[in-house]
Coordinates of N, CA and C and ligand atoms in Angstrom, one line a residue:
M1 N 71.1 136.0 45.9 CA 72.2 136.0 44.9 C 72.8 137.4 44.5
R2 N 74.0 137.3 44.4 CA 74.6 138.5 43.9 C 74.6 139.0 42.4
K3 N 74.4 140.1 42.2 CA 74.5 140.4 40.8 C 75.5 140.0 40.0
K4 N 75.5 139.4 39.0 CA 76.7 139.2 38.0 C 76.6 140.4 36.9
I5 N 77.8 140.9 36.6 CA 78.1 142.0 36.0 C 79.2 142.0 35.0
V6 N 79.1 142.4 33.9 CA 80.1 142.4 33.1 C 80.1 143.9 32.3
A7 N 81.4 144.4 32.7 CA 81.4 145.9 32.2 C 82.6 146.2 31.3
G8 N 82.4 147.0 30.3 CA 83.4 147.3 29.2 C 84.0 148.7 29.4
N9 N 85.3 148.7 29.8 CA 85.8 150.1 30.0 C 86.7 150.4 28.7
W10 N 86.0 151.3 27.8 CA 86.5 151.5 26.5 C 87.9 152.5 26.6
K11 N 88.1 153.0 27.6 CA 89.1 154.0 27.9 C 89.1 155.0 26.6
M12 N 90.6 155.5 26.5 CA 90.4 156.7 25.4 C 90.6 156.2 24.0
N13 N 89.5 155.2 23.7 CA 89.4 154.5 22.2 C 88.1 154.8 21.4
L14 N 88.3 154.7 20.4 CA 87.1 154.7 19.3 C 86.7 156.1 19.0
S15 N 86.4 156.3 17.8 CA 85.7 157.4 17.1 C 84.3 157.5 17.6
K16 N 83.7 158.4 17.2 CA 82.1 158.6 17.6 C 81.3 157.3 16.9
S17 N 81.5 157.3 15.5 CA 80.8 156.1 14.9 C 81.2 154.9 15.3
E18 N 82.5 154.7 15.6 CA 82.9 153.4 16.1 C 82.2 153.0 17.3
A19 N 82.0 154.2 18.3 CA 81.4 153.8 19.2 C 79.9 153.4 19.4
L20 N 79.3 154.4 18.5 CA 77.9 154.0 18.2 C 77.7 152.5 17.6
A21 N 78.6 152.2 16.7 CA 78.4 150.9 16.1 C 78.7 149.6 17.3
L22 N 79.7 149.9 18.0 CA 80.1 149.1 18.9 C 78.9 148.8 20.0
Y23 N 78.3 149.8 20.4 CA 77.2 149.9 21.4 C 75.9 149.1 20.6
Q24 N 75.7 149.5 19.5 CA 74.5 148.8 18.8 C 74.6 147.2 18.7
S25 N 76.0 147.0 18.5 CA 76.2 145.6 18.0 C 76.1 144.7 19.4
V26 N 76.6 145.2 20.5 CA 76.6 144.7 21.7 C 75.1 144.7 22.2
D27 N 74.4 145.7 21.9 CA 73.0 145.8 22.4 C 72.2 144.7 21.7
A28 N 72.4 144.8 20.4 CA 71.4 143.9 19.7 C 71.7 142.3 19.9
Q29 N 72.7 142.0 20.4 CA 73.0 140.5 20.8 C 73.1 140.2 22.3
N30 N 72.7 141.4 22.9 CA 72.7 141.4 24.5 C 72.0 140.1 25.0
P31 N 72.8 139.0 25.4 CA 72.0 137.8 25.8 C 71.2 138.2 26.9
A32 N 69.9 137.6 26.6 CA 68.9 138.0 27.7 C 69.0 137.0 29.0
N33 N 70.2 136.9 29.5 CA 70.3 136.3 30.7 C 70.4 137.3 32.0
E34 N 70.9 136.8 33.1 CA 70.9 137.6 34.3 C 72.0 138.5 34.5
V35 N 72.9 138.7 33.5 CA 74.1 139.3 33.5 C 73.9 140.9 33.2
E36 N 74.1 141.6 34.1 CA 74.2 142.9 33.6 C 75.4 143.6 32.9
L37 N 75.2 144.1 31.8 CA 76.0 144.6 30.9 C 76.1 146.1 31.0
I38 N 77.4 146.5 31.2 CA 77.6 148.1 31.2 C 78.7 148.4 30.2
V39 N 78.8 149.6 29.7 CA 80.0 150.1 29.0 C 80.3 151.4 29.4
F40 N 81.6 151.7 29.4 CA 82.0 153.1 29.8 C 82.8 153.7 28.6
P41 N 82.1 154.5 27.9 CA 82.8 155.1 26.6 C 83.4 156.4 27.1
S42 N 84.0 157.2 26.2 CA 84.4 158.4 26.4 C 83.2 159.4 26.7
A43 N 83.2 160.1 27.8 CA 82.0 160.9 28.1 C 81.4 161.8 27.2
I44 N 82.3 162.1 26.2 CA 81.8 162.9 24.9 C 80.9 162.3 24.1
Y45 N 80.8 161.1 24.2 CA 79.8 160.2 23.2 C 78.4 159.8 24.1
L46 N 78.3 160.2 25.4 CA 77.4 159.7 26.3 C 75.9 160.1 25.7
D47 N 75.8 161.4 25.3 CA 74.7 161.8 24.8 C 74.1 160.9 23.6
S48 N 75.0 160.8 22.6 CA 74.6 160.2 21.1 C 74.3 158.7 21.8
L49 N 75.1 157.9 22.6 CA 74.9 156.6 22.9 C 73.4 156.5 23.7
K50 N 73.3 157.6 24.5 CA 71.9 157.4 25.1 C 70.7 157.5 24.4
K51 N 70.9 158.5 23.3 CA 69.8 158.6 22.2 C 69.5 157.2 21.7
L52 N 70.4 156.2 21.5 CA 70.2 155.0 20.9 C 68.9 154.1 21.7
D53 N 68.8 154.5 23.1 CA 67.9 154.0 23.8 C 67.8 152.4 24.0
G54 N 69.1 151.9 24.0 CA 69.3 150.5 24.1 C 69.2 150.0 25.7
K55 N 69.4 148.7 25.6 CA 69.3 148.1 27.2 C 70.9 148.1 27.7
L56 N 71.6 148.1 27.0 CA 73.0 148.2 27.4 C 73.3 149.7 28.4
K57 N 73.7 149.2 29.6 CA 73.7 150.3 30.5 C 74.9 151.2 30.2
I58 N 75.1 152.4 30.5 CA 76.3 153.4 30.2 C 76.7 154.0 31.5
G59 N 78.1 154.0 31.5 CA 78.5 154.9 32.6 C 79.6 155.8 32.1
V60 N 80.3 156.5 33.0 CA 81.5 157.3 32.6 C 82.7 156.9 33.3
Q61 N 83.7 157.1 32.7 CA 85.2 156.8 33.2 C 85.6 157.8 34.3
N62 N 85.1 159.0 34.3 CA 85.6 160.0 35.2 C 84.6 161.1 35.4
F63 N 84.9 161.8 36.6 CA 84.0 163.0 37.0 C 84.7 163.9 37.8
H64 N 84.4 164.9 38.1 CA 84.9 165.9 39.2 C 84.0 165.8 40.5
P65 N 84.3 165.6 41.7 CA 83.5 165.5 42.8 C 82.8 166.9 43.0
A66 N 83.3 168.0 42.8 CA 82.6 169.2 43.1 C 81.5 169.4 42.3
E67 N 80.4 170.1 42.8 CA 79.1 170.2 42.2 C 79.3 171.3 40.8
S68 N 80.3 172.1 40.9 CA 80.3 173.1 39.9 C 81.5 173.9 40.2
G69 N 82.1 174.7 39.1 CA 83.0 175.6 39.6 C 84.1 175.6 38.9
A70 N 85.4 176.4 39.0 CA 86.3 176.4 38.2 C 87.2 175.2 38.1
F71 N 86.9 174.2 37.4 CA 87.8 173.1 37.2 C 87.9 172.8 35.7
T72 N 88.7 173.4 35.3 CA 88.9 173.5 33.6 C 88.8 172.1 33.2
G73 N 88.0 171.8 32.1 CA 88.0 170.3 31.6 C 87.4 169.4 32.2
E74 N 86.9 169.5 33.4 CA 86.2 168.4 34.1 C 84.6 168.5 33.9
N75 N 84.0 167.5 34.2 CA 82.6 167.3 34.2 C 82.2 167.0 35.6
S76 N 81.2 167.6 36.1 CA 80.5 167.2 37.4 C 79.4 166.0 37.3
I77 N 79.2 165.4 38.4 CA 78.3 164.1 38.5 C 76.9 164.6 38.1
T78 N 76.7 166.0 38.3 CA 75.3 166.3 38.0 C 75.2 166.2 36.3
Q79 N 76.4 167.1 35.8 CA 76.5 166.9 34.0 C 76.3 165.5 33.7
I80 N 77.0 164.7 34.1 CA 77.1 163.4 33.2 C 75.8 162.5 33.8
K81 N 75.3 162.7 34.7 CA 73.9 162.1 35.0 C 72.9 162.8 34.1
D82 N 72.9 164.0 33.9 CA 72.1 164.7 33.1 C 72.1 163.9 31.6
L83 N 73.2 163.6 31.2 CA 73.4 163.0 29.8 C 73.0 161.4 30.0
G84 N 72.6 161.1 31.2 CA 72.4 159.7 31.3 C 73.0 158.6 31.6
A85 N 74.2 159.0 32.3 CA 75.1 158.0 32.8 C 74.5 157.6 34.1
E86 N 74.6 156.1 34.3 CA 73.9 155.4 35.6 C 75.0 154.9 36.3
Y87 N 76.2 154.9 35.9 CA 77.3 154.2 36.5 C 78.7 155.2 36.4
V88 N 79.5 155.1 37.3 CA 80.8 155.7 37.3 C 81.8 154.7 37.6
L89 N 82.9 154.8 37.1 CA 84.2 154.1 37.4 C 84.9 155.0 38.6
I90 N 85.5 154.5 39.6 CA 86.0 155.3 40.6 C 87.4 154.5 41.0
G91 N 88.5 155.3 41.1 CA 89.5 154.7 41.6 C 90.3 153.5 40.6
H92 N 90.0 153.9 39.4 CA 90.9 152.8 38.3 C 92.4 153.2 38.5
S93 N 93.1 152.2 38.3 CA 94.6 152.3 38.6 C 95.2 153.6 37.7
E94 N 94.7 153.7 36.4 CA 95.1 154.7 35.5 C 94.9 156.0 36.1
R95 N 93.7 156.2 36.6 CA 93.3 157.5 37.2 C 94.4 157.6 38.4
R96 N 94.6 156.7 39.2 CA 95.4 156.9 40.4 C 96.7 157.2 39.9
M97 N 97.3 156.6 38.9 CA 98.8 156.7 38.5 C 99.0 157.8 37.9
Y98 N 98.2 158.2 36.6 CA 98.4 159.3 35.7 C 97.9 160.7 36.1
F99 N 96.8 160.5 36.8 CA 96.2 161.8 37.4 C 96.2 162.0 38.7
N100 N 97.2 161.4 39.4 CA 97.2 161.5 40.8 C 96.0 161.5 41.9
E101 N 95.1 160.7 41.5 CA 93.9 160.5 42.4 C 94.2 159.6 43.4
D102 N 94.3 160.5 44.8 CA 94.6 159.6 45.9 C 93.4 159.2 46.7
G103 N 93.6 158.4 47.8 CA 92.4 157.8 48.3 C 91.4 158.9 49.0
A104 N 91.9 160.0 49.4 CA 91.1 161.1 49.8 C 90.1 161.6 49.0
F105 N 90.7 161.8 47.7 CA 90.0 162.5 46.4 C 89.1 161.4 46.0
L106 N 89.2 159.9 46.1 CA 88.7 159.1 45.5 C 87.3 159.0 46.5
K107 N 87.6 159.1 47.8 CA 86.5 159.2 48.9 C 85.4 160.3 48.4
E108 N 85.9 161.5 48.1 CA 85.1 162.5 47.6 C 84.3 162.2 46.3
K109 N 84.8 161.4 45.6 CA 84.3 161.1 44.3 C 83.0 159.9 44.6
V110 N 83.3 159.1 45.7 CA 82.4 158.1 46.2 C 81.2 158.9 46.7
D111 N 81.4 159.7 47.6 CA 80.3 160.4 48.2 C 79.5 161.3 47.3
A112 N 80.0 161.9 46.2 CA 79.3 162.8 45.3 C 78.5 161.6 44.4
A113 N 79.0 160.7 44.0 CA 78.2 159.8 43.3 C 77.0 159.1 43.9
L114 N 77.3 158.8 45.2 CA 76.1 158.4 46.1 C 75.0 159.3 46.4
Q115 N 75.7 160.5 46.6 CA 74.5 161.7 46.7 C 73.7 161.9 45.5
H116 N 74.2 161.6 44.4 CA 73.3 161.8 43.3 C 72.8 160.3 42.7
D117 N 73.0 159.4 43.5 CA 72.3 158.3 43.1 C 72.8 157.6 41.8
V118 N 74.2 157.7 41.5 CA 74.8 157.2 40.4 C 75.5 156.0 40.9
K119 N 75.4 154.9 40.2 CA 76.3 153.7 40.8 C 77.5 153.5 40.4
I120 N 78.4 153.0 41.5 CA 79.8 152.9 41.5 C 80.4 151.7 41.3
I121 N 81.4 151.7 40.5 CA 82.4 150.5 40.3 C 83.7 151.1 40.8
F122 N 84.0 150.6 42.0 CA 85.3 151.1 42.8 C 86.3 150.2 42.5
C123 N 87.4 150.6 41.9 CA 88.7 149.8 41.5 C 89.7 149.8 42.7
C124 N 90.2 148.6 42.7 CA 91.3 148.5 43.6 C 92.4 147.4 43.1
G125 N 93.4 147.7 43.6 CA 94.6 146.6 43.2 C 95.9 147.0 43.2
E126 N 96.8 146.0 43.4 CA 98.2 146.4 43.8 C 99.1 146.4 42.3
P127 N 100.3 147.1 42.5 CA 101.2 146.9 41.5 C 102.1 145.8 41.7
L128 N 102.7 145.6 40.9 CA 103.7 144.3 40.8 C 104.7 144.2 42.0
S129 N 105.2 145.4 42.3 CA 106.2 145.4 43.5 C 105.5 145.1 44.7
I130 N 104.4 145.3 45.0 CA 103.6 144.9 46.2 C 103.4 143.4 46.2
R131 N 102.9 143.0 45.1 CA 102.8 141.4 44.7 C 104.0 140.6 45.2
E132 N 105.1 141.3 44.7 CA 106.4 140.4 44.9 C 106.8 140.5 46.4
M133 N 106.2 141.4 47.0 CA 106.6 141.3 48.6 C 105.4 140.5 49.3
N134 N 104.3 140.1 48.6 CA 103.1 139.4 49.3 C 102.3 140.3 50.1
A135 N 102.6 141.6 49.8 CA 101.7 142.5 50.6 C 100.4 142.8 50.1
Q136 N 99.9 142.3 49.0 CA 98.7 142.8 48.3 C 97.6 142.8 49.0
D137 N 97.3 142.0 50.0 CA 96.0 141.9 50.8 C 96.1 143.4 51.8
Y138 N 97.0 143.5 52.2 CA 97.3 144.6 53.1 C 97.1 146.0 52.2
F139 N 97.7 146.0 51.3 CA 97.6 147.2 50.3 C 96.1 147.5 49.7
V140 N 95.4 146.4 49.5 CA 94.1 146.5 48.8 C 93.3 146.9 49.9
E141 N 93.3 146.5 51.3 CA 92.6 146.7 52.5 C 92.7 148.2 52.7
Q142 N 94.0 148.6 52.4 CA 94.2 150.1 52.8 C 93.4 151.1 51.8
Q143 N 93.3 150.6 50.7 CA 92.5 151.3 49.6 C 91.0 151.4 49.9
L144 N 90.6 150.4 50.4 CA 89.2 150.2 50.7 C 88.8 151.1 51.9
I145 N 89.9 151.1 52.9 CA 89.7 151.8 54.1 C 89.7 153.4 53.8
E146 N 90.7 153.6 52.9 CA 90.8 155.1 52.6 C 89.5 155.6 51.9
S147 N 88.9 155.2 51.1 CA 87.7 155.7 50.3 C 86.4 155.0 50.4
L148 N 86.4 153.9 51.0 CA 85.0 153.3 51.2 C 84.4 153.0 52.5
F149 N 85.4 152.9 53.4 CA 84.8 152.4 54.8 C 84.3 153.3 55.8
H150 N 84.0 154.5 55.4 CA 83.6 155.6 56.1 C 81.8 155.5 55.8
L151 N 81.7 154.5 54.7 CA 80.1 154.6 54.4 C 79.3 153.7 55.5
S152 N 77.9 154.0 55.4 CA 77.1 153.3 56.3 C 76.9 152.0 55.5
N153 N 76.4 150.9 56.2 CA 76.0 149.5 55.6 C 75.1 149.8 54.1
Y154 N 74.2 150.7 54.3 CA 73.2 151.0 53.3 C 74.1 151.4 52.0
A155 N 74.9 152.4 52.2 CA 75.7 153.1 51.1 C 76.6 151.9 50.6
M156 N 77.3 151.1 51.5 CA 78.1 150.2 50.9 C 77.6 149.1 50.2
E157 N 76.4 148.8 50.4 CA 75.7 147.8 49.7 C 75.4 148.0 48.4
R158 N 75.7 149.5 48.1 CA 75.2 150.1 46.6 C 76.6 150.0 46.0
I159 N 77.9 149.7 46.3 CA 79.0 149.7 45.7 C 79.1 148.5 45.2
I160 N 79.9 148.3 43.9 CA 80.3 147.4 43.2 C 81.9 147.4 43.2
I161 N 82.7 146.4 43.5 CA 84.1 146.4 43.6 C 84.8 145.8 42.5
A162 N 85.7 146.5 41.9 CA 86.5 145.8 40.8 C 88.0 145.5 41.4
Y163 N 88.3 144.3 41.4 CA 89.8 144.1 41.9 C 90.5 144.1 40.5
E164 N 91.5 144.9 40.4 CA 92.3 144.8 39.0 C 93.7 145.0 39.4
P165 N 94.4 143.8 39.4 CA 95.9 143.9 39.7 C 96.6 144.5 38.7
I166 N 97.5 145.5 39.0 CA 97.9 146.4 38.0 C 98.8 145.9 37.1
W167 N 99.6 144.8 37.5 CA 100.4 144.0 36.7 C 99.8 143.2 35.6
A168 N 98.3 143.2 35.8 CA 97.6 142.4 34.7 C 96.9 143.2 33.7
I169 N 96.9 144.4 33.9 CA 95.8 145.6 33.3 C 96.8 145.7 31.8
G170 N 96.1 145.4 30.7 CA 96.6 145.6 29.4 C 98.1 144.8 29.1
T171 N 98.5 143.9 30.0 CA 99.7 143.3 29.7 C 99.6 141.8 29.1
G172 N 98.5 141.4 29.3 CA 98.0 139.9 28.6 C 98.4 139.1 29.6
K173 N 98.8 139.4 30.9 CA 99.3 138.5 31.9 C 97.8 138.5 33.0
T174 N 97.0 137.6 33.0 CA 96.0 137.5 33.7 C 96.4 137.1 35.1
A175 N 95.7 137.5 36.2 CA 95.9 136.6 37.4 C 95.4 135.1 37.3
S176 N 95.8 134.2 37.9 CA 95.4 132.8 37.7 C 94.1 132.8 38.5
S177 N 93.1 131.8 38.2 CA 91.8 131.9 39.0 C 92.2 131.8 40.5
D178 N 93.2 131.2 40.9 CA 93.5 130.9 42.3 C 94.1 132.2 42.9
Q179 N 94.7 133.0 42.0 CA 95.1 134.2 42.7 C 93.9 135.1 42.8
A180 N 93.1 135.2 41.7 CA 91.9 136.0 41.7 C 90.9 135.7 42.8
E181 N 90.7 134.4 43.0 CA 89.7 134.0 43.9 C 90.3 134.4 45.3
A182 N 91.5 134.1 45.7 CA 92.2 134.6 46.9 C 92.1 136.0 47.3
M183 N 92.3 136.8 46.3 CA 92.1 138.2 46.4 C 90.5 138.6 46.8
H184 N 89.8 138.0 46.0 CA 88.2 138.3 46.0 C 87.7 137.8 47.6
A185 N 88.2 136.6 47.9 CA 87.8 136.2 49.2 C 88.2 137.1 50.4
A186 N 89.6 137.8 50.0 CA 90.1 138.5 51.1 C 89.3 139.8 51.2
I187 N 88.9 140.2 50.0 CA 88.1 141.7 49.9 C 86.8 141.6 50.6
R188 N 86.2 140.3 50.4 CA 84.9 140.0 50.9 C 85.0 139.9 52.6
G189 N 86.4 139.4 52.9 CA 86.6 139.2 54.5 C 86.8 140.6 55.1
F190 N 87.5 141.5 54.2 CA 87.6 142.8 54.7 C 86.2 143.7 54.9
I191 N 85.2 143.3 54.0 CA 84.0 144.0 54.2 C 83.3 143.2 55.2
E192 N 83.4 142.2 55.2 CA 82.8 141.4 56.5 C 83.3 142.0 57.8
K193 N 84.5 142.2 58.0 CA 85.1 142.6 59.2 C 84.5 144.0 59.4
Q194 N 84.4 144.8 58.7 CA 83.8 146.2 58.7 C 82.4 146.3 58.9
Y195 N 81.5 145.4 58.2 CA 80.1 145.8 57.8 C 79.3 144.5 58.1
G196 N 80.0 143.2 58.5 CA 79.1 142.1 58.8 C 79.1 141.3 57.6
K197 N 78.6 140.0 57.8 CA 78.4 139.0 56.9 C 77.3 139.4 55.7
N198 N 76.2 139.8 56.2 CA 75.1 140.1 55.5 C 75.5 141.1 54.2
T199 N 76.2 142.3 54.8 CA 76.6 143.3 53.8 C 77.5 142.6 52.8
A200 N 78.5 142.0 53.5 CA 79.8 141.5 52.4 C 79.3 140.5 51.4
E201 N 78.2 139.5 51.8 CA 77.6 138.7 51.0 C 76.8 139.3 49.6
K202 N 76.6 140.7 49.9 CA 75.5 141.4 48.9 C 76.4 142.0 47.9
I203 N 77.5 142.2 48.0 CA 78.4 143.0 47.1 C 79.0 142.2 46.1
S204 N 79.0 142.8 44.8 CA 79.5 142.0 43.7 C 81.0 142.5 43.5
I205 N 81.9 141.5 43.4 CA 83.3 141.8 43.3 C 83.7 141.1 41.8
L206 N 84.1 142.3 40.8 CA 84.6 141.8 39.5 C 86.0 141.7 39.6
Y207 N 86.5 141.0 38.7 CA 87.9 140.9 38.4 C 88.2 141.8 37.1
G208 N 89.3 142.4 37.0 CA 89.8 143.2 35.8 C 91.4 143.0 35.5
G209 N 91.6 142.9 34.5 CA 93.2 142.7 34.2 C 93.1 141.6 33.0
S210 N 93.3 142.0 31.7 CA 93.6 141.0 30.8 C 92.6 139.8 30.8
C211 N 91.2 140.1 31.2 CA 90.2 139.0 31.1 C 89.7 139.2 29.7
N212 N 89.6 138.0 29.3 CA 89.2 137.9 27.8 C 88.2 136.7 27.6
A213 N 87.8 136.4 26.2 CA 86.9 135.4 26.0 C 87.3 134.0 26.2
S214 N 88.7 133.7 26.3 CA 89.4 132.5 26.5 C 89.5 132.0 28.3
N215 N 89.6 133.1 29.0 CA 90.0 132.8 30.1 C 88.8 133.4 31.2
A216 N 87.8 133.9 30.6 CA 86.7 134.6 31.5 C 85.8 133.3 32.3
S217 N 85.5 132.3 31.6 CA 85.1 131.2 32.2 C 85.6 130.7 33.4
E218 N 87.0 130.4 33.4 CA 87.9 129.9 34.3 C 87.6 130.9 35.6
L219 N 87.8 132.2 35.3 CA 87.8 133.3 36.4 C 86.4 133.5 37.0
F220 N 85.3 133.3 36.2 CA 84.1 133.7 36.4 C 83.4 132.3 37.3
A221 N 84.0 131.3 37.2 CA 83.7 130.1 38.1 C 84.2 130.1 39.5
C222 N 84.9 131.1 39.9 CA 85.5 131.1 41.2 C 84.4 131.8 42.1
E223 N 84.1 131.2 43.2 CA 83.1 131.5 44.1 C 82.8 132.9 44.5
N224 N 84.0 133.8 44.5 CA 83.8 135.0 45.1 C 84.0 135.9 43.7
V225 N 84.1 135.5 42.6 CA 84.3 136.5 41.2 C 83.0 136.5 40.8
D226 N 82.3 137.8 40.8 CA 80.9 138.0 40.2 C 80.8 138.6 39.0
G227 N 82.0 138.8 38.0 CA 82.1 139.1 36.9 C 83.3 139.9 36.4
G228 N 83.3 140.7 35.5 CA 84.7 141.2 35.2 C 84.5 142.8 34.6
L229 N 85.4 143.4 34.8 CA 85.7 144.8 34.2 C 86.6 144.7 33.2
I230 N 86.1 144.8 31.9 CA 87.1 144.4 30.6 C 87.5 145.6 29.9
G231 N 88.8 145.7 29.5 CA 89.3 146.8 28.8 C 89.4 146.2 27.3
G232 N 90.8 145.9 26.8 CA 90.9 145.6 25.6 C 89.8 144.8 24.9
A233 N 89.5 143.7 25.6 CA 88.6 142.7 25.0 C 87.2 143.2 24.8
A234 N 86.9 144.5 25.5 CA 85.6 145.1 25.4 C 85.2 145.8 24.0
L235 N 86.3 146.1 23.4 CA 86.2 146.9 22.1 C 86.0 146.0 21.2
K236 N 85.8 144.8 21.1 CA 85.2 143.8 20.1 C 84.0 143.2 20.5
A237 N 82.9 143.6 19.9 CA 81.6 143.2 20.3 C 81.6 141.7 20.6
N238 N 82.2 141.0 19.9 CA 82.0 139.3 19.8 C 82.7 138.9 20.9
D239 N 83.9 139.4 21.2 CA 84.8 139.0 22.5 C 84.0 139.4 23.8
F240 N 83.4 140.7 23.8 CA 82.8 141.2 24.9 C 81.5 140.2 25.3
L241 N 80.7 140.0 24.3 CA 79.5 139.0 24.3 C 79.9 137.8 24.7
Q242 N 80.9 137.3 24.3 CA 81.3 135.8 24.7 C 81.7 136.0 26.3
I243 N 82.4 137.0 26.8 CA 82.8 137.1 28.1 C 81.4 137.0 29.0
A244 N 80.5 137.7 28.3 CA 79.2 138.1 29.1 C 78.6 136.5 29.1
K245 N 78.9 135.7 28.3 CA 78.1 134.3 28.3 C 79.1 133.4 29.1
S246 N 80.1 133.9 29.9 CA 81.0 132.9 30.4 C 80.7 132.3 31.8
F247 N 79.5 132.8 32.4 CA 79.3 132.3 33.7 C 78.9 130.7 33.8
Ligands
LIG301 P1 92.4 145.3 30.2 O1 92.0 146.4 31.2 O2 91.3 144.0 30.2 O3 92.8 145.6 28.8 O4 93.6 144.7 31.0 C1 91.2 146.1 32.0 C2 90.9 147.8 32.9 O5 91.8 148.5 32.9 O6 89.8 147.9 33.4

């Protein structure tokens, strides 16, 4: 059975005390079910959150693939691992769009994280213009080819994928469960074509984009949807926990 995962991307939100309070509140009510819960706070809070010693897993939203060097303002994978990050987000559309992270750069990040044994949630997803041309499958497959399909089967099986249609992120416009399932099944098909059925069946594929406490059950009921990557709704403990109980 594939791992069920609900991850909260806190983006550039919350003061330190708010981040600590949110972490503690979610951790205290963490439903002891089989769902893996992860939060992605601002990297500057990592150390303080880790010291709370909770069960809720912690990751970072960004890092630089170089081991060290003159990259002003950046943190290396070794540094964030040192502070206790177990997961990283790679390929989020906001990083692709606002920070010009392209497929080749994301591939370097994938390799760096794997090399240091940090787990990856790799985000993919099409903008509205591509969806309007009905070219989303081709677009997403290219994103996977560019940054992931150089990996061995063994490495690929350690990747978690998040499908996040850009037109649904932060817009309140969710993909319908049919649209989500169609793309998740297509993604699993691309992986199967490259790596075989056995590997494809092991990989968790999360949905992201205006997923909330009201629509999570319908999305998570889809055969190929193994959880969610949650933005706005992850900033409220009760909403996030409600989503985690939506399987
Ligand atoms: P959203 O963000 O849930 O606020 O749409 C999702 C994401 O960007 O990961």
